[in-house]
Amino acid sequence: MVSVLLREGLGSLVEADPHIHKTFEIQRYSGNLLEKTKGQIGFIRNLRKEKFDLALDLRLDDRGAYMAFLTGAPIRVSAVDRTSVWRNWLFTNIIEPSVIAERAPGAADQSLRIVREFGIETGDPTPKLWVPEETDERVRRLLDQEGVPAAGRWVSINPFARWPYKEWDYEKWIQIIDWLWKEHKIATVIVGSSEEAKSAAYIMGRSCGDVFNLAGKTTLGELAGLLSLSLLHIGVDSAAPHIAAALGAPTVTIYGPTIWEEWAPPGALHGVITPDRDCAPCHEKGCDGSGVSKCLEEMTVEKVRGAIQEFLSIHKVPIHRGA
C-alpha cells in the first residue's frame, strides 16, 4: 500500500486516486510553543504507527529529508544533494541524478528517476489525477452560478506564479483575453489563489472580453475539476499547467528563466512559449538575481498570440470565429 505525505491543503488533489491508501497533510499548528510541539509530535507518532517499509523523498529539500527520517522507515531513498552532506546522511539510499541530456522532458521525470532505481517503470511518464464525482458537481454548480459558458467554450488562464520573476505583464494578458473573445468568441476563466484574487479582478476589470474571475473561489481539488473542463489552459510556470496536464487538458505555458525541458508537461498536447534571448533559460531568479526577468518583459503579445493560434489550429480545437 502507498501513502502520501503532503503540505496542508494538497490532499484534495489526490483524494480520488485509487492507488493511494492514505494521505497525511503537514499542518501548521496554532497556539503557544508547547501546543505546537504537541501537535507536531502527535503527527509524527501517527506516521510511525503506519510502520512504513520504505520512504521516498521526492521534494529534495530539508523538510522532505526530516520527514522521511522521522517516519522510521528502515529504507529511506532520495536523490543526492551535493550542497548539503548532512541531508544525505538521513537516507539509507542516495540516487545519483541522471545527466540532463539523457533526461526525458517533464517535472515528473525528476521523481521517476528515483523509483526507477528499484526497477519500477511507468509506461506513460505523465502523472494522472482523478476528480471525484461530488467535486465535479460542485465545480459545475460554481461555473453555472458565475455565468460561465458551457464546457468547450472557455479557456482557463493563470497569470500568477509564486515568484514574480516567472510572471508575464498583466496588461499583455488583458490583450490575450480580449483577442480570444473578439477573434474566436472564447471566454476566459481566470484561476488563482485567494491572495491573487485582487490581481485577477484588476485584469478582469480592464478586459473587454468575456472573462470570469474564479481566483480564490475554489479549493485545490475544485481547481482540478475546473481545469478538467477547460478547452485549453494558458498560463505561466506554476502548478496549474501540471494539474491540467494530469487531467488530460491541453496546455500552453510561458517560460522565462526556468529550464522548460526539465519542467514542462511532456507530449504533443502541451505547448511552450520561450524567450528569444540567448541567455534564456538561465535558471536565475530574475536577471542577475534582481527578481525581474527581462526575457519575459520583452516577450510580445504577438509572440504569445501566435503560439496560441498555432496550437489551436494544429490540434483542431473547436473555435468560432468572431465577426
XYZ file of C-alpha atoms in Angstrom:
323
model
C 0.000 0.000 0.000
C 1.138 3.524 -0.818
C 0.582 6.561 1.391
C 1.443 10.155 0.530
C 2.775 12.942 2.752
C 1.769 16.408 1.542
C 1.685 20.002 2.613
C -1.568 21.152 4.183
C -4.285 21.764 1.593
C -2.883 19.488 -1.105
C -4.701 16.324 -0.070
C -7.804 17.160 -2.102
C -5.744 16.794 -5.273
C -5.150 13.093 -4.738
C -8.135 12.042 -2.616
C -9.728 10.157 -5.527
C -6.553 8.372 -6.650
C -7.332 4.636 -6.430
C -3.649 3.821 -5.886
C -3.307 5.798 -2.647
C -4.106 4.181 0.695
C -3.797 7.230 2.946
C -2.831 10.882 2.741
C -1.074 12.784 5.521
C -1.022 16.587 5.423
C 1.660 18.527 7.296
C -0.299 21.117 9.249
C 0.595 24.451 10.776
C -0.428 24.091 14.383
C -1.763 27.112 16.257
C -1.292 28.067 19.888
C 1.800 28.560 22.010
C 5.102 26.763 21.558
C 4.062 23.860 23.782
C 0.779 23.348 21.911
C 2.526 23.494 18.543
C 5.138 20.995 19.722
C 2.455 18.604 20.981
C 0.671 18.795 17.644
C 3.840 18.038 15.697
C 4.791 15.147 17.976
C 1.308 13.682 17.624
C 1.543 13.933 13.849
C 4.909 12.148 13.786
C 3.563 9.414 16.054
C 0.674 8.826 13.658
C 3.158 8.482 10.810
C 5.293 5.992 12.710
C 2.238 3.896 13.607
C 1.956 3.023 9.918
C 5.288 1.150 10.137
C 6.306 2.065 6.606
C 8.794 -0.246 4.900
C 10.078 2.417 2.515
C 10.097 6.230 2.419
C 10.733 8.003 -0.886
C 11.577 11.701 -0.645
C 10.587 13.436 -3.877
C 10.830 17.007 -2.542
C 14.632 17.037 -2.448
C 14.771 19.623 0.321
C 15.380 19.776 4.073
C 11.755 19.228 5.088
C 11.458 16.120 2.951
C 14.633 14.734 4.496
C 13.437 15.370 8.054
C 10.049 13.787 7.452
C 11.447 10.734 5.664
C 13.766 10.131 8.613
C 11.017 10.657 11.199
C 8.716 8.078 9.587
C 11.021 5.408 10.987
C 11.055 3.551 7.660
C 14.065 1.193 7.518
C 14.712 2.145 3.883
C 14.782 5.853 3.023
C 15.573 6.990 -0.507
C 16.227 10.335 -2.177
C 18.417 11.944 -4.821
C 21.868 13.151 -3.822
C 22.255 16.744 -2.628
C 25.831 17.890 -3.219
C 25.272 21.141 -1.310
C 24.218 19.501 1.968
C 26.154 16.467 3.145
C 24.168 16.121 6.384
C 20.930 15.789 4.400
C 22.271 12.754 2.560
C 23.070 11.095 5.897
C 19.357 10.949 6.758
C 18.787 8.432 3.954
C 19.836 4.821 3.592
C 19.983 5.015 -0.209
C 21.062 8.019 -2.277
C 20.358 8.116 -6.017
C 22.741 9.883 -8.377
C 20.783 12.202 -10.707
C 20.843 11.347 -14.375
C 22.563 13.625 -16.845
C 20.236 16.371 -18.090
C 20.871 15.464 -21.726
C 19.607 11.959 -21.054
C 16.549 13.009 -19.113
C 13.051 12.813 -20.521
C 11.217 16.155 -20.507
C 8.820 16.910 -17.697
C 8.898 17.505 -13.965
C 7.622 14.002 -13.248
C 10.852 12.514 -14.577
C 12.729 14.048 -11.664
C 10.698 11.851 -9.328
C 10.544 8.813 -11.585
C 14.333 8.605 -11.741
C 14.280 7.683 -8.059
C 11.766 4.838 -8.312
C 13.448 3.537 -11.475
C 16.396 2.552 -9.317
C 14.088 -0.104 -7.858
C 13.221 -1.435 -11.313
C 9.832 0.279 -11.302
C 8.845 1.653 -14.701
C 5.750 3.528 -15.848
C 4.720 3.366 -19.469
C 3.445 6.950 -19.518
C 5.513 9.474 -17.532
C 2.607 11.933 -17.314
C 1.058 11.998 -13.815
C -2.660 11.270 -13.523
C -5.239 12.934 -11.314
C -8.842 11.961 -10.676
C -11.733 14.314 -9.908
C -14.338 12.850 -7.518
C -17.922 12.993 -8.768
C -19.010 15.243 -5.903
C -16.169 17.675 -6.676
C -17.131 17.748 -10.343
C -20.720 18.545 -9.369
C -19.601 21.398 -7.088
C -17.454 22.874 -9.837
C -20.256 22.724 -12.395
C -22.602 24.466 -9.947
C -19.996 27.160 -9.322
C -19.478 27.736 -13.040
C -23.229 27.958 -13.541
C -23.590 30.434 -10.669
C -20.806 32.602 -12.111
C -22.426 32.557 -15.554
C -19.529 30.759 -17.247
C -20.462 29.309 -20.678
C -20.788 25.571 -21.218
C -17.628 23.455 -21.218
C -15.775 23.751 -24.508
C -16.467 27.457 -24.878
C -13.886 28.824 -22.451
C -10.206 28.608 -21.587
C -8.625 28.876 -18.160
C -5.808 31.344 -17.607
C -3.491 31.559 -14.599
C -1.240 34.631 -14.961
C 0.203 34.150 -11.487
C 3.270 32.393 -10.119
C 4.703 32.034 -6.650
C 7.711 34.027 -7.818
C 7.107 37.321 -9.709
C 10.126 36.740 -11.953
C 8.120 33.956 -13.623
C 5.144 36.194 -14.433
C 4.217 37.962 -17.672
C 2.844 41.522 -17.743
C -0.832 41.661 -16.701
C -1.534 44.302 -19.382
C -0.403 41.813 -22.007
C -2.657 39.131 -20.540
C -5.562 41.540 -20.945
C -4.781 41.792 -24.656
C -4.714 37.994 -24.960
C -8.081 37.696 -23.202
C -9.606 40.359 -25.471
C -8.199 38.664 -28.582
C -9.577 35.266 -27.601
C -13.055 36.762 -27.300
C -13.022 39.117 -30.298
C -11.353 36.681 -32.678
C -12.674 33.317 -31.512
C -15.591 34.031 -29.146
C -13.757 32.053 -26.468
C -14.407 33.214 -22.907
C -11.727 33.240 -20.200
C -11.865 31.936 -16.642
C -9.062 33.374 -14.504
C -7.894 30.996 -11.778
C -5.579 31.519 -8.834
C -5.382 31.677 -5.062
C -7.273 33.995 -2.729
C -4.108 36.120 -2.470
C -4.236 36.577 -6.250
C -7.952 37.428 -6.431
C -7.308 41.185 -6.352
C -4.891 40.984 -9.285
C -7.372 38.777 -11.144
C -10.083 41.388 -10.525
C -7.775 44.048 -11.984
C -7.277 42.008 -15.149
C -10.991 41.281 -15.415
C -11.926 44.931 -14.876
C -9.692 46.161 -17.696
C -10.670 43.479 -20.185
C -13.240 43.906 -22.949
C -13.585 40.156 -23.385
C -15.960 37.691 -21.785
C -13.963 36.975 -18.631
C -14.741 35.476 -15.221
C -12.720 35.758 -12.018
C -12.665 32.495 -10.054
C -9.365 33.180 -8.273
C -9.758 32.252 -4.618
C -13.176 30.679 -5.164
C -12.049 27.057 -5.396
C -10.171 24.568 -3.284
C -7.200 22.905 -4.924
C -9.357 19.862 -5.650
C -12.041 22.068 -7.198
C -9.391 23.825 -9.269
C -8.515 20.421 -10.711
C -12.179 19.860 -11.537
C -12.340 23.257 -13.223
C -9.205 22.673 -15.290
C -10.551 19.308 -16.447
C -13.460 21.159 -18.111
C -11.303 23.826 -19.756
C -10.937 23.907 -23.529
C -7.292 24.879 -23.007
C -5.212 26.069 -20.069
C -2.898 29.015 -20.707
C -0.517 30.215 -18.040
C 2.968 30.692 -16.663
C 5.418 28.403 -14.902
C 3.288 27.374 -11.911
C 1.351 24.388 -10.582
C -1.740 24.906 -12.759
C -0.283 23.590 -16.062
C 0.849 20.403 -14.313
C -2.573 19.882 -12.745
C -4.270 20.466 -16.098
C -1.910 18.064 -17.873
C -2.518 15.376 -15.257
C -6.220 15.644 -16.076
C -5.719 15.349 -19.831
C -6.368 19.015 -20.597
C -4.176 20.695 -23.253
C -1.867 23.460 -22.051
C 0.197 26.354 -23.381
C 2.728 27.672 -20.869
C 5.006 30.719 -20.905
C 8.506 30.047 -19.587
C 11.204 32.591 -18.792
C 14.366 31.788 -16.794
C 13.212 28.248 -15.986
C 14.753 25.373 -17.951
C 11.485 24.353 -19.549
C 12.735 20.964 -20.765
C 13.016 19.900 -17.142
C 9.594 21.127 -16.067
C 7.083 21.435 -18.908
C 4.433 18.706 -19.198
C 5.579 16.305 -21.941
C 3.566 15.388 -25.013
C 2.014 16.958 -28.098
C -0.935 18.324 -26.116
C 1.325 20.695 -24.214
C 2.899 23.709 -25.879
C 5.578 26.027 -24.525
C 6.404 29.643 -25.297
C 10.020 30.560 -24.610
C 12.001 33.828 -24.761
C 14.058 34.869 -27.779
C 17.057 35.912 -25.680
C 20.191 33.769 -25.961
C 20.681 33.959 -22.190
C 17.382 32.192 -21.526
C 16.868 29.877 -19.841
C 19.334 30.959 -17.179
C 17.709 29.284 -14.159
C 18.199 32.524 -12.217
C 15.704 34.366 -10.011
C 15.443 37.205 -12.477
C 18.313 38.886 -14.304
C 21.366 38.888 -12.018
C 19.102 37.792 -9.155
C 17.089 41.024 -9.384
C 13.676 39.349 -9.306
C 12.890 40.832 -12.724
C 13.187 38.748 -15.904
C 13.884 40.933 -18.932
C 13.266 37.963 -21.213
C 9.636 37.943 -20.049
C 9.327 41.725 -20.047
C 10.374 41.724 -23.706
C 8.083 38.860 -24.754
C 5.455 40.368 -27.059
C 1.716 39.827 -27.220
C 2.150 38.898 -30.879
C 4.504 36.053 -29.995
C 2.158 34.601 -27.382
C -0.922 35.131 -29.512
C 0.737 33.450 -32.477
C 1.759 30.445 -30.385
C -1.772 30.039 -29.022
C -3.270 30.381 -32.504
C -0.868 27.792 -33.900
C -1.682 25.419 -31.064
C -5.428 25.831 -31.616
C -5.010 25.167 -35.335
C -2.675 22.170 -35.070
C -4.844 20.427 -32.513
C -8.057 21.420 -34.285
C -9.505 22.873 -31.113
C -13.128 23.741 -31.980
C -13.367 27.527 -32.182
C -15.873 30.032 -33.512
C -14.512 32.963 -35.462
C -15.728 36.336 -34.348
C -17.389 38.713 -36.755
